[in-house]
């Protein structure tokens, strides 16, 4: 998976984004005892990646417009991810006078919004802010940004501030293997979504995100352990408040600080 945006940027004064490292993605390939629904879903995703890679590359090569990109995205959602075009995908979903490109329903419940940009458009924070507004207004947890090639999936935790976690970032034309792309996009399939498997992926990502780990490092129990180890190694008896300041100002990345 390859990242295409600066996910650590701040969307607004009431929003924080957590951007876990891509290497922490949960890559659970199906075992020999995987249920039939999972095997079928993965096979469908794998076949769609193969099928649509050439048309997608052609769209990118000719810098196709957003409408053409949306046609491919619709086909991929239906053929690859298993959604019914008429029952489970609502185009131009109206949210307080604005229109989301897609509202996604599973078992008649609205579960996600999808924002589509033209195939050569680099996905950015402003696009995430746009789909976030829809999610906040409708109380939807999941947001998907895509230009057909790159699929980014975010989870929103309500509150003040709103927390946005990046759960998936997949490039269909990237260098990662077909198996890795399949493993990731499987979580977006209707069958996986209805079983809430993506929730487990998000929780693992959120628990090991830079922000979450920074909070652990700056906790009193860890700071006390650091103080003792510094004293053991150097004979200097530092104050935990001084260690916290140094970690914040000189060691930890600013965008990871709580």
Coordinates of N, CA and C in Angstrom, one line a residue:
X1 N 0.8 -1.2 0.0 CA 0.0 0.0 0.0 C 0.9 1.2 0.0
X2 N 0.5 2.2 -0.7 CA 1.3 3.4 -0.8 C 0.4 4.6 -0.4
X3 N 0.9 5.5 0.3 CA 0.2 6.7 0.8 C 0.4 7.8 -0.2
X4 N -0.7 8.6 -0.4 CA -0.6 9.6 -1.4 C -0.9 11.0 -0.8
X5 N -1.2 11.1 0.5 CA -1.5 12.4 1.1 C -0.8 12.5 2.4
X6 N -0.8 13.8 2.9 CA -0.3 14.0 4.2 C -1.4 13.9 5.2
X7 N -1.6 12.6 5.7 CA -2.7 12.3 6.5 C -2.6 13.0 7.9
X8 N -1.4 13.5 8.2 CA -1.2 14.0 9.6 C -1.7 15.5 9.6
X9 N -2.1 16.0 8.5 CA -2.5 17.4 8.5 C -3.8 17.6 9.4
X10 N -4.0 18.8 9.9 CA -5.2 19.0 10.7 C -6.3 19.5 9.9
X11 N -7.5 18.9 10.0 CA -8.6 19.2 9.1 C -9.2 20.5 9.6
X12 N -9.4 20.6 10.9 CA -10.0 21.8 11.5 C -9.6 21.9 13.0
X13 N -10.0 22.9 13.7 CA -9.6 23.0 15.1 C -10.3 21.9 15.9
X14 N -11.3 21.3 15.4 CA -12.0 20.3 16.2 C -11.8 18.9 15.6
X15 N -10.8 18.7 14.8 CA -10.5 17.4 14.1 C -9.1 17.0 14.3
X16 N -8.8 15.8 14.6 CA -7.4 15.3 14.6 C -7.4 14.0 13.8
X17 N -6.3 13.9 13.0 CA -6.1 12.7 12.2 C -5.0 11.8 12.8
X18 N -5.3 10.5 12.9 CA -4.3 9.6 13.3 C -3.9 8.8 12.1
X19 N -2.6 8.8 11.8 CA -2.1 8.1 10.6 C -1.1 7.0 11.0
X20 N -1.6 5.8 11.2 CA -0.7 4.7 11.6 C 0.2 4.3 10.4
X21 N 1.4 3.8 10.7 CA 2.3 3.4 9.7 C 1.7 2.2 8.8
X22 N 1.8 2.3 7.5 CA 1.2 1.3 6.6 C 1.7 -0.1 7.0
X23 N 2.9 -0.3 7.5 CA 3.4 -1.6 7.8 C 2.6 -2.3 8.9
X24 N 1.8 -1.5 9.6 CA 1.0 -2.1 10.7 C -0.3 -2.7 10.3
X25 N -0.6 -2.7 9.0 CA -1.8 -3.2 8.5 C -2.0 -4.6 8.8
X26 N -3.2 -5.0 9.1 CA -3.5 -6.4 9.4 C -3.7 -7.2 8.1
X27 N -2.7 -8.1 7.8 CA -2.8 -8.8 6.6 C -3.1 -10.2 6.9
X28 N -4.4 -10.5 7.0 CA -4.8 -11.9 7.4 C -5.3 -12.6 6.1
X29 N -4.4 -13.3 5.4 CA -4.8 -14.1 4.3 C -5.7 -15.2 4.7
X30 N -6.6 -15.6 3.8 CA -7.5 -16.7 4.2 C -6.8 -18.0 4.5
X31 N -7.2 -18.7 5.5 CA -6.6 -20.0 5.8 C -7.3 -21.1 5.0
X32 N -6.8 -22.3 5.2 CA -7.5 -23.5 4.5 C -8.9 -23.7 5.0
X33 N -9.1 -23.2 6.2 CA -10.5 -23.4 6.8 C -11.3 -22.1 6.7
X34 N -10.9 -21.2 5.9 CA -11.7 -20.0 5.7 C -13.1 -20.3 5.3
X35 N -14.2 -19.7 5.8 CA -15.5 -19.9 5.3 C -15.7 -19.6 3.8
X36 N -16.7 -20.3 3.3 CA -16.9 -20.1 1.8 C -17.1 -18.7 1.4
X37 N -17.9 -17.9 2.2 CA -18.2 -16.6 1.9 C -17.0 -15.7 1.8
X38 N -16.0 -16.0 2.7 CA -14.7 -15.2 2.6 C -13.9 -15.6 1.4
X39 N -13.8 -16.9 1.1 CA -13.1 -17.3 0.0 C -13.7 -16.7 -1.3
X40 N -15.0 -16.7 -1.4 CA -15.7 -16.2 -2.6 C -15.4 -14.7 -2.7
X41 N -15.5 -14.0 -1.5 CA -15.3 -12.5 -1.5 C -13.9 -12.2 -2.0
X42 N -12.9 -12.9 -1.5 CA -11.5 -12.6 -1.9 C -11.3 -12.9 -3.3
X43 N -11.9 -14.0 -3.8 CA -11.7 -14.4 -5.2 C -12.4 -13.3 -6.1
X44 N -13.5 -12.7 -5.7 CA -14.2 -11.7 -6.5 C -13.3 -10.4 -6.5
X45 N -12.7 -10.0 -5.3 CA -11.9 -8.8 -5.3 C -10.7 -9.0 -6.1
X46 N -10.0 -10.2 -6.0 CA -8.8 -10.5 -6.8 C -9.1 -10.4 -8.3
X47 N -10.2 -11.0 -8.7 CA -10.6 -11.0 -10.2 C -10.8 -9.6 -10.6
X48 N -11.5 -8.7 -9.8 CA -11.8 -7.4 -10.2 C -10.5 -6.5 -10.3
X49 N -9.6 -6.7 -9.4 CA -8.3 -6.0 -9.5 C -7.7 -6.3 -10.9
X50 N -7.6 -7.6 -11.2 CA -7.0 -8.0 -12.5 C -7.8 -7.3 -13.7
X51 N -9.1 -7.4 -13.6 CA -10.0 -7.0 -14.7 C -9.9 -5.5 -14.9
X52 N -9.9 -4.7 -13.9 CA -10.0 -3.3 -14.0 C -8.6 -2.6 -14.1
X53 N -7.6 -3.3 -13.9 CA -6.2 -2.6 -13.9 C -6.0 -1.9 -15.3
X54 N -6.3 -2.7 -16.3 CA -6.0 -2.1 -17.7 C -6.9 -0.9 -18.0
X55 N -8.2 -1.1 -17.8 CA -9.1 0.1 -18.0 C -8.7 1.3 -17.2
X56 N -8.3 1.0 -15.9 CA -7.9 2.1 -15.0 C -6.7 2.8 -15.5
X57 N -5.7 2.0 -15.9 CA -4.5 2.6 -16.5 C -4.8 3.4 -17.7
X58 N -5.7 3.0 -18.5 CA -6.1 3.8 -19.7 C -6.7 5.1 -19.3
X59 N -7.6 5.1 -18.3 CA -8.2 6.3 -17.8 C -7.1 7.3 -17.3
X60 N -6.2 6.8 -16.6 CA -5.1 7.6 -16.1 C -4.3 8.2 -17.3
X61 N -4.0 7.4 -18.2 CA -3.2 7.8 -19.4 C -3.8 8.9 -20.2
X62 N -5.2 8.9 -20.3 CA -5.8 10.0 -21.0 C -6.4 11.0 -20.1
X63 N -6.1 11.0 -18.8 CA -6.5 12.0 -17.9 C -8.0 12.1 -17.9
X64 N -8.7 11.0 -17.8 CA -10.2 11.0 -17.9 C -10.8 11.9 -16.8
X65 N -12.0 12.3 -17.1 CA -12.7 13.2 -16.2 C -13.3 12.5 -15.0
X66 N -13.9 13.2 -14.1 CA -14.5 12.6 -12.9 C -15.7 11.7 -13.2
X67 N -16.5 12.0 -14.2 CA -17.6 11.2 -14.6 C -17.2 9.8 -15.1
X68 N -16.1 9.8 -15.9 CA -15.6 8.5 -16.4 C -15.0 7.7 -15.3
X69 N -14.3 8.4 -14.4 CA -13.7 7.7 -13.2 C -14.8 7.1 -12.4
X70 N -15.9 7.8 -12.2 CA -17.0 7.3 -11.4 C -17.6 6.1 -12.0
X71 N -17.7 6.0 -13.3 CA -18.2 4.8 -14.0 C -17.4 3.5 -13.6
X72 N -16.1 3.7 -13.6 CA -15.2 2.6 -13.2 C -15.3 2.3 -11.8
X73 N -15.4 3.3 -10.9 CA -15.6 3.0 -9.5 C -16.9 2.3 -9.2
X74 N -18.0 2.6 -9.9 CA -19.2 1.9 -9.7 C -19.1 0.5 -10.1
X75 N -18.5 0.2 -11.2 CA -18.3 -1.2 -11.7 C -17.4 -1.9 -10.7
X76 N -16.4 -1.3 -10.1 CA -15.5 -2.0 -9.2 C -16.3 -2.3 -7.9
X77 N -17.1 -1.3 -7.4 CA -17.9 -1.5 -6.2 C -18.9 -2.7 -6.4
X78 N -19.4 -2.9 -7.6 CA -20.4 -3.9 -7.8 C -19.7 -5.3 -8.1
X79 N -18.8 -5.3 -9.1 CA -18.2 -6.5 -9.5 C -17.2 -7.0 -8.6
X80 N -16.4 -6.1 -8.0 CA -15.3 -6.5 -7.1 C -15.7 -6.6 -5.6
X81 N -16.5 -5.7 -5.2 CA -16.8 -5.6 -3.7 C -18.2 -6.1 -3.4
X82 N -19.0 -6.4 -4.4 CA -20.2 -7.2 -4.2 C -21.5 -6.4 -3.8
X83 N -21.4 -5.0 -4.1 CA -22.6 -4.2 -3.8 C -23.6 -4.2 -4.9
X84 N -24.9 -4.2 -4.6 CA -25.9 -4.1 -5.6 C -26.1 -2.6 -6.0
X85 N -26.0 -2.3 -7.2 CA -26.0 -1.0 -7.8 C -27.2 -0.2 -7.4
X86 N -28.3 -0.9 -7.3 CA -29.6 -0.2 -7.1 C -30.1 -0.3 -5.7
X87 N -29.7 -1.3 -4.9 CA -30.2 -1.4 -3.6 C -29.2 -0.9 -2.5
X88 N -27.9 -0.9 -2.8 CA -26.9 -0.6 -1.8 C -26.1 0.6 -2.1
X89 N -26.1 1.2 -3.3 CA -25.4 2.4 -3.6 C -26.3 3.5 -4.0
X90 N -26.2 4.6 -3.3 CA -27.0 5.8 -3.6 C -26.1 6.9 -4.1
X91 N -26.2 7.2 -5.4 CA -25.4 8.3 -5.9 C -26.0 9.6 -5.6
X92 N -25.2 10.7 -5.5 CA -25.6 12.0 -5.2 C -26.5 12.0 -3.9
X93 N -26.0 11.3 -2.9 CA -26.7 11.3 -1.6 C -26.7 12.6 -1.0
X94 N -27.9 13.2 -0.7 CA -28.1 14.5 -0.2 C -27.9 14.6 1.3
X95 N -27.0 15.5 1.7 CA -26.7 15.8 3.1 C -26.8 17.3 3.3
X96 N -27.9 17.8 3.8 CA -28.1 19.2 4.2 C -27.7 20.1 3.0
X97 N -28.3 19.8 1.9 CA -28.0 20.7 0.7 C -26.8 20.4 -0.1
X98 N -25.9 19.5 0.4 CA -24.7 19.1 -0.3 C -25.0 17.6 -0.8
X99 N -24.1 17.2 -1.7 CA -24.3 15.9 -2.3 C -23.1 15.0 -2.2
X100 N -23.1 13.9 -1.5 CA -22.0 13.0 -1.4 C -22.1 12.1 -2.7
X101 N -20.9 11.7 -3.3 CA -20.9 11.0 -4.5 C -21.7 9.6 -4.3
X102 N -21.4 9.0 -3.2 CA -22.1 7.7 -2.9 C -22.4 7.6 -1.4
X103 N -23.6 7.1 -1.1 CA -23.9 6.6 0.2 C -24.0 5.1 0.1
X104 N -23.4 4.4 1.0 CA -23.3 2.9 0.9 C -24.2 2.3 2.0
X105 N -25.0 1.4 1.6 CA -25.9 0.8 2.6 C -25.6 -0.7 2.7
X106 N -25.6 -1.3 3.9 CA -25.5 -2.7 4.1 C -26.6 -3.1 5.0
X107 N -27.4 -4.1 4.6 CA -28.6 -4.4 5.3 C -29.5 -3.2 5.6
X108 N -29.6 -2.4 4.6 CA -30.5 -1.2 4.6 C -30.0 -0.1 5.6
X109 N -28.8 -0.3 6.2 CA -28.2 0.8 7.1 C -27.1 1.5 6.3
X110 N -27.2 2.8 6.4 CA -26.1 3.7 5.9 C -24.8 3.4 6.6
X111 N -23.8 3.0 6.0 CA -22.5 2.6 6.7 C -21.3 3.4 6.3
X112 N -21.4 4.1 5.1 CA -20.2 4.8 4.6 C -20.6 5.8 3.5
X113 N -19.7 6.8 3.4 CA -19.8 7.7 2.3 C -18.6 7.6 1.4
X114 N -18.7 7.7 0.1 CA -17.6 7.6 -0.8 C -17.5 8.9 -1.6
X115 N -16.3 9.5 -1.6 CA -16.1 10.7 -2.4 C -15.1 10.3 -3.6
X116 N -15.5 10.6 -4.8 CA -14.8 10.2 -6.0 C -14.2 11.4 -6.6
X117 N -12.9 11.4 -7.0 CA -12.2 12.4 -7.7 C -11.7 11.8 -9.0
X118 N -11.4 12.7 -10.0 CA -10.9 12.2 -11.3 C -9.6 11.4 -11.1
X119 N -9.4 10.5 -12.0 CA -8.4 9.5 -11.9 C -6.9 10.0 -11.7
X120 N -6.7 11.2 -12.1 CA -5.3 11.8 -12.0 C -5.3 12.8 -10.9
X121 N -6.4 13.0 -10.1 CA -6.4 14.0 -9.0 C -5.8 13.4 -7.8
X122 N -4.8 14.1 -7.3 CA -4.1 13.6 -6.0 C -5.1 13.8 -4.9
X123 N -5.4 12.8 -4.1 CA -6.3 12.9 -3.0 C -5.6 13.8 -1.9
X124 N -6.4 14.7 -1.3 CA -5.9 15.6 -0.3 C -6.8 15.8 0.9
X125 N -6.3 16.6 1.8 CA -7.0 16.8 3.0 C -8.3 17.5 2.8
X126 N -8.4 18.4 1.7 CA -9.7 19.1 1.5 C -10.7 18.1 1.0
X127 N -10.4 17.0 0.4 CA -11.3 16.0 0.0 C -11.8 15.3 1.2
X128 N -10.9 15.0 2.1 CA -11.3 14.3 3.3 C -12.2 15.2 4.2
X129 N -11.9 16.5 4.2 CA -12.8 17.4 4.9 C -14.2 17.4 4.4
X130 N -14.3 17.3 3.1 CA -15.6 17.3 2.4 C -16.4 16.1 2.8
X131 N -15.9 14.9 2.7 CA -16.6 13.7 3.1 C -16.8 13.6 4.6
X132 N -15.9 14.2 5.3 CA -16.1 14.2 6.8 C -17.4 15.0 7.2
X133 N -17.6 16.1 6.5 CA -18.8 16.9 6.8 C -20.1 16.0 6.6
X134 N -20.1 15.2 5.5 CA -21.3 14.3 5.3 C -21.4 13.3 6.5
X135 N -20.2 12.7 6.9 CA -20.2 11.7 7.9 C -20.7 12.3 9.2
X136 N -20.2 13.5 9.6 CA -20.6 14.1 10.8 C -22.1 14.4 10.9
X137 N -22.6 14.9 9.8 CA -24.1 15.2 9.8 C -25.0 14.0 9.8
X138 N -24.5 12.9 9.3 CA -25.4 11.7 9.2 C -25.0 10.7 10.3
X139 N -24.0 10.9 11.1 CA -23.5 10.0 12.1 C -23.0 8.7 11.5
X140 N -22.2 8.8 10.4 CA -21.6 7.7 9.8 C -20.2 7.6 10.1
X141 N -19.7 6.4 10.5 CA -18.3 6.2 10.9 C -17.3 6.1 9.8
X142 N -17.7 5.6 8.6 CA -16.7 5.3 7.6 C -16.8 6.2 6.4
X143 N -15.6 6.6 6.0 CA -15.4 7.5 4.8 C -14.4 6.9 3.9
X144 N -14.7 7.0 2.6 CA -13.8 6.4 1.6 C -13.5 7.5 0.6
X145 N -12.3 7.7 0.3 CA -11.8 8.6 -0.8 C -11.2 7.8 -1.9
X146 N -11.5 8.0 -3.1 CA -10.9 7.3 -4.2 C -10.8 8.1 -5.5
X147 N -9.8 7.9 -6.3 CA -9.8 8.4 -7.6 C -9.7 7.2 -8.6
X148 N -10.2 6.1 -8.1 CA -10.2 4.9 -8.9 C -9.0 4.1 -8.7
X149 N -7.9 4.7 -8.7 CA -6.6 4.1 -8.5 C -6.3 3.9 -7.0
X150 N -6.4 5.0 -6.3 CA -6.1 4.9 -4.8 C -7.4 4.9 -4.1
X151 N -7.4 4.0 -3.1 CA -8.6 3.9 -2.2 C -8.1 4.1 -0.8
X152 N -8.6 5.2 -0.2 CA -8.3 5.5 1.2 C -9.5 5.4 2.1
X153 N -9.4 4.7 3.2 CA -10.6 4.4 4.0 C -10.3 5.0 5.4
X154 N -11.2 5.9 5.9 CA -11.0 6.5 7.2 C -12.2 6.2 8.1
X155 N -11.8 6.1 9.4 CA -12.8 5.9 10.4 C -13.0 7.2 11.2
X156 N -14.2 7.6 11.5 CA -14.4 8.8 12.3 C -15.0 8.4 13.7
X157 N -14.3 8.9 14.7 CA -14.8 8.8 16.1 C -15.3 10.1 16.5
X158 N -16.6 10.2 16.8 CA -17.2 11.5 17.2 C -16.8 12.0 18.5
X159 N -17.0 13.2 18.8 CA -16.6 13.9 20.0 C -15.9 15.2 19.8
X160 N -15.4 15.7 20.8 CA -14.6 17.0 20.7 C -13.2 16.8 21.3
X161 N -12.2 16.6 20.4 CA -12.3 16.8 19.0 C -12.7 15.5 18.3
X162 N -13.2 15.6 17.1 CA -13.4 14.5 16.2 C -12.1 13.8 15.9
X163 N -12.0 12.5 15.9 CA -10.8 11.8 15.6 C -11.0 11.1 14.3
X164 N -10.0 11.3 13.4 CA -10.1 10.6 12.1 C -8.9 9.6 12.0
X165 N -9.2 8.3 11.8 CA -8.1 7.3 11.7 C -8.1 6.8 10.3
X166 N -6.9 6.7 9.7 CA -6.7 6.1 8.4 C -6.6 4.6 8.7
X167 N -7.6 3.8 8.1 CA -7.6 2.4 8.2 C -7.0 1.6 7.1
X168 N -7.2 2.2 5.8 CA -6.6 1.5 4.6 C -6.2 2.5 3.6
X169 N -5.1 2.2 2.9 CA -4.6 3.0 1.8 C -4.1 2.1 0.7
X170 N -4.8 1.9 -0.3 CA -4.5 0.9 -1.4 C -4.3 1.6 -2.7
X171 N -3.3 1.3 -3.4 CA -3.1 1.8 -4.8 C -3.2 0.6 -5.8
X172 N -4.3 0.6 -6.5 CA -4.5 -0.5 -7.4 C -3.4 -0.7 -8.5
X173 N -2.8 0.4 -8.8 CA -1.7 0.3 -9.9 C -0.3 0.4 -9.2
X174 N -0.3 0.3 -7.9 CA 1.0 0.4 -7.2 C 1.8 -0.9 -7.3
X175 N 3.0 -0.9 -6.7 CA 4.0 -2.0 -6.8 C 3.7 -3.2 -5.9
X176 N 2.8 -3.0 -4.9 CA 2.5 -4.1 -4.0 C 1.9 -5.2 -4.7
X177 N 2.0 -6.4 -4.2 CA 1.5 -7.6 -4.8 C 0.0 -7.7 -4.9
X178 N -0.5 -8.5 -5.9 CA -1.9 -8.7 -6.0 C -2.5 -9.2 -4.7
X179 N -1.8 -10.1 -4.1 CA -2.3 -10.7 -2.8 C -2.5 -9.6 -1.8
X180 N -1.5 -8.7 -1.7 CA -1.6 -7.6 -0.6 C -2.8 -6.7 -0.9
X181 N -3.0 -6.4 -2.2 CA -4.1 -5.5 -2.6 C -5.4 -6.2 -2.3
X182 N -5.5 -7.5 -2.6 CA -6.7 -8.2 -2.3 C -7.0 -8.3 -0.8
X183 N -5.9 -8.6 0.0 CA -6.1 -8.6 1.4 C -6.7 -7.3 2.0
X184 N -6.2 -6.2 1.5 CA -6.7 -4.9 2.0 C -8.1 -4.6 1.5
X185 N -8.4 -4.7 0.2 CA -9.7 -4.4 -0.3 C -10.8 -5.3 0.1
X186 N -10.4 -6.5 0.5 CA -11.4 -7.5 1.0 C -12.2 -6.8 2.2
X187 N -11.6 -6.0 3.0 CA -12.2 -5.4 4.1 C -13.4 -4.4 3.6
X188 N -13.3 -4.0 2.4 CA -14.3 -3.1 1.9 C -15.5 -3.9 1.2
X189 N -15.3 -5.2 1.0 CA -16.4 -5.9 0.4 C -17.6 -5.9 1.3
X190 N -18.8 -6.1 0.6 CA -20.0 -6.1 1.4 C -20.0 -7.2 2.4
X191 N -19.6 -8.3 2.0 CA -19.6 -9.5 3.0 C -18.7 -9.2 4.2
X192 N -17.6 -8.6 4.0 CA -16.7 -8.3 5.2 C -17.3 -7.1 6.0
X193 N -17.9 -6.1 5.3 CA -18.4 -4.9 5.9 C -19.6 -5.3 6.8
X194 N -20.4 -6.2 6.3 CA -21.6 -6.6 7.1 C -21.2 -7.3 8.4
X195 N -20.0 -7.9 8.4 CA -19.6 -8.7 9.5 C -18.6 -7.8 10.4
X196 N -18.5 -6.5 10.0 CA -17.7 -5.5 10.8 C -16.3 -5.9 11.0
X197 N -15.7 -6.6 10.0 CA -14.3 -7.0 10.1 C -13.4 -5.8 10.0
X198 N -13.8 -4.8 9.3 CA -13.0 -3.6 9.2 C -12.8 -2.9 10.5
X199 N -13.8 -3.1 11.5 CA -13.7 -2.5 12.8 C -12.4 -3.0 13.5
X200 N -12.2 -4.3 13.4 CA -11.0 -4.9 14.0 C -9.7 -4.3 13.4
X201 N -9.7 -4.1 12.1 CA -8.5 -3.5 11.5 C -8.3 -2.1 12.0
X202 N -9.4 -1.3 12.1 CA -9.3 0.0 12.5 C -8.8 0.1 14.0
X203 N -9.3 -0.8 14.8 CA -8.9 -0.8 16.2 C -7.4 -1.1 16.4
X204 N -6.9 -2.0 15.6 CA -5.5 -2.4 15.6 C -4.6 -1.2 15.1
X205 N -5.1 -0.5 14.1 CA -4.4 0.6 13.5 C -4.4 1.8 14.6
X206 N -5.6 2.0 15.1 CA -5.7 3.1 16.1 C -4.8 2.9 17.3
X207 N -4.8 1.7 17.8 CA -4.0 1.3 19.0 C -2.5 1.5 18.8
X208 N -2.1 1.4 17.6 CA -0.6 1.5 17.3 C -0.3 2.7 16.5
X209 N -1.1 3.6 16.4 CA -0.9 4.9 15.7 C 0.2 5.7 16.4
X210 N 0.9 6.6 15.6 CA 1.9 7.4 16.3 C 1.3 8.2 17.4
X211 N 0.1 8.7 17.3 CA -0.5 9.5 18.4 C -0.7 8.6 19.6
X212 N -1.2 7.4 19.4 CA -1.5 6.5 20.5 C -0.2 6.1 21.2
X213 N 0.8 5.8 20.4 CA 2.1 5.4 21.0 C 2.8 6.6 21.7
X214 N 2.6 7.8 21.2 CA 3.2 9.0 21.8 C 2.5 9.2 23.2
X215 N 1.2 8.9 23.3 CA 0.6 9.1 24.6 C 1.1 8.0 25.6
X216 N 1.4 6.8 25.1 CA 2.0 5.8 26.0 C 3.3 6.3 26.5
X217 N 4.2 6.7 25.6 CA 5.5 7.2 25.9 C 5.5 8.3 27.0
X218 N 4.5 9.2 26.8 CA 4.4 10.3 27.7 C 3.6 10.1 29.0
X219 N 3.2 8.8 29.2 CA 2.4 8.5 30.4 C 3.4 8.5 31.6
X220 N 2.8 8.6 32.8 CA 3.6 8.7 34.0 C 4.4 7.4 34.2
X221 N 3.8 6.3 34.0 CA 4.5 5.0 34.3 C 5.7 4.8 33.3
X222 N 5.6 5.2 32.1 CA 6.7 5.1 31.1 C 7.8 6.1 31.4
X223 N 7.3 7.3 31.7 CA 8.3 8.4 32.1 C 9.1 8.0 33.3
X224 N 8.5 7.4 34.3 CA 9.2 6.9 35.5 C 10.2 5.8 35.2
X225 N 9.8 5.0 34.3 CA 10.7 3.9 33.8 C 11.9 4.5 33.1
X226 N 11.7 5.5 32.3 CA 12.7 6.2 31.5 C 13.7 6.9 32.5
X227 N 13.1 7.5 33.5 CA 13.9 8.2 34.5 C 14.8 7.3 35.2
X228 N 14.3 6.1 35.6 CA 15.1 5.1 36.3 C 16.3 4.6 35.4
X229 N 15.9 4.4 34.1 CA 16.9 3.9 33.2 C 18.0 4.9 32.9
X230 N 17.6 6.2 32.8 CA 18.6 7.3 32.6 C 19.5 7.3 33.8
X231 N 18.9 7.2 35.0 CA 19.8 7.2 36.3 C 20.7 6.0 36.3
X232 N 20.2 4.9 35.9 CA 21.1 3.7 35.9 C 22.2 3.8 35.0
X233 N 22.0 4.4 33.8 CA 23.0 4.5 32.8 C 24.0 5.7 33.0
X234 N 23.5 6.8 33.6 CA 24.3 8.0 33.6 C 24.5 8.6 35.0
X235 N 23.8 8.0 36.0 CA 23.8 8.5 37.4 C 23.1 9.8 37.5
X236 N 22.5 10.3 36.5 CA 21.8 11.6 36.6 C 20.3 11.3 36.9
X237 N 19.8 12.0 38.0 CA 18.5 11.8 38.5 C 17.6 12.8 37.9
X238 N 17.1 12.6 36.7 CA 16.3 13.6 36.0 C 14.9 13.7 36.5
X239 N 14.2 14.8 36.4 CA 12.8 14.9 36.7 C 11.9 14.4 35.6
X240 N 10.8 13.8 35.9 CA 10.0 13.2 34.8 C 9.4 14.4 34.0
X241 N 9.1 15.5 34.6 CA 8.6 16.6 33.8 C 9.6 17.1 32.8
X242 N 10.9 17.1 33.1 CA 11.9 17.5 32.2 C 12.0 16.5 31.1
X243 N 11.9 15.2 31.4 CA 12.0 14.2 30.4 C 10.8 14.3 29.4
X244 N 9.6 14.6 29.9 CA 8.4 14.8 29.1 C 8.6 16.0 28.2
X245 N 9.2 17.1 28.7 CA 9.4 18.2 27.8 C 10.4 17.9 26.7
X246 N 11.5 17.2 27.0 CA 12.5 16.9 26.0 C 11.9 15.9 25.0
X247 N 11.1 15.0 25.4 CA 10.5 14.1 24.5 C 9.6 14.8 23.5
X248 N 8.8 15.7 24.1 CA 7.9 16.5 23.3 C 8.6 17.4 22.3
X249 N 9.6 18.1 22.7 CA 10.3 19.1 21.9 C 11.4 18.6 21.0
X250 N 12.0 17.5 21.4 CA 13.2 17.1 20.6 C 13.2 15.7 20.1
X251 N 12.3 14.8 20.6 CA 12.3 13.4 20.2 C 11.2 13.0 19.4
X252 N 10.0 13.3 19.9 CA 8.8 12.8 19.2 C 8.4 13.7 18.0
X253 N 7.8 13.2 17.0 CA 7.3 14.0 15.9 C 6.2 14.9 16.3
X254 N 6.2 16.2 15.9 CA 5.2 17.1 16.3 C 3.8 16.6 16.0
X255 N 3.6 16.0 14.8 CA 2.3 15.6 14.3 C 1.8 14.4 15.1
X256 N 2.6 13.8 15.9 CA 2.2 12.6 16.7 C 1.8 13.0 18.1
X257 N 2.1 14.2 18.5 CA 1.8 14.6 19.9 C 0.3 14.8 20.1
X258 N -0.2 14.3 21.3 CA -1.6 14.5 21.6 C -1.9 15.9 21.9

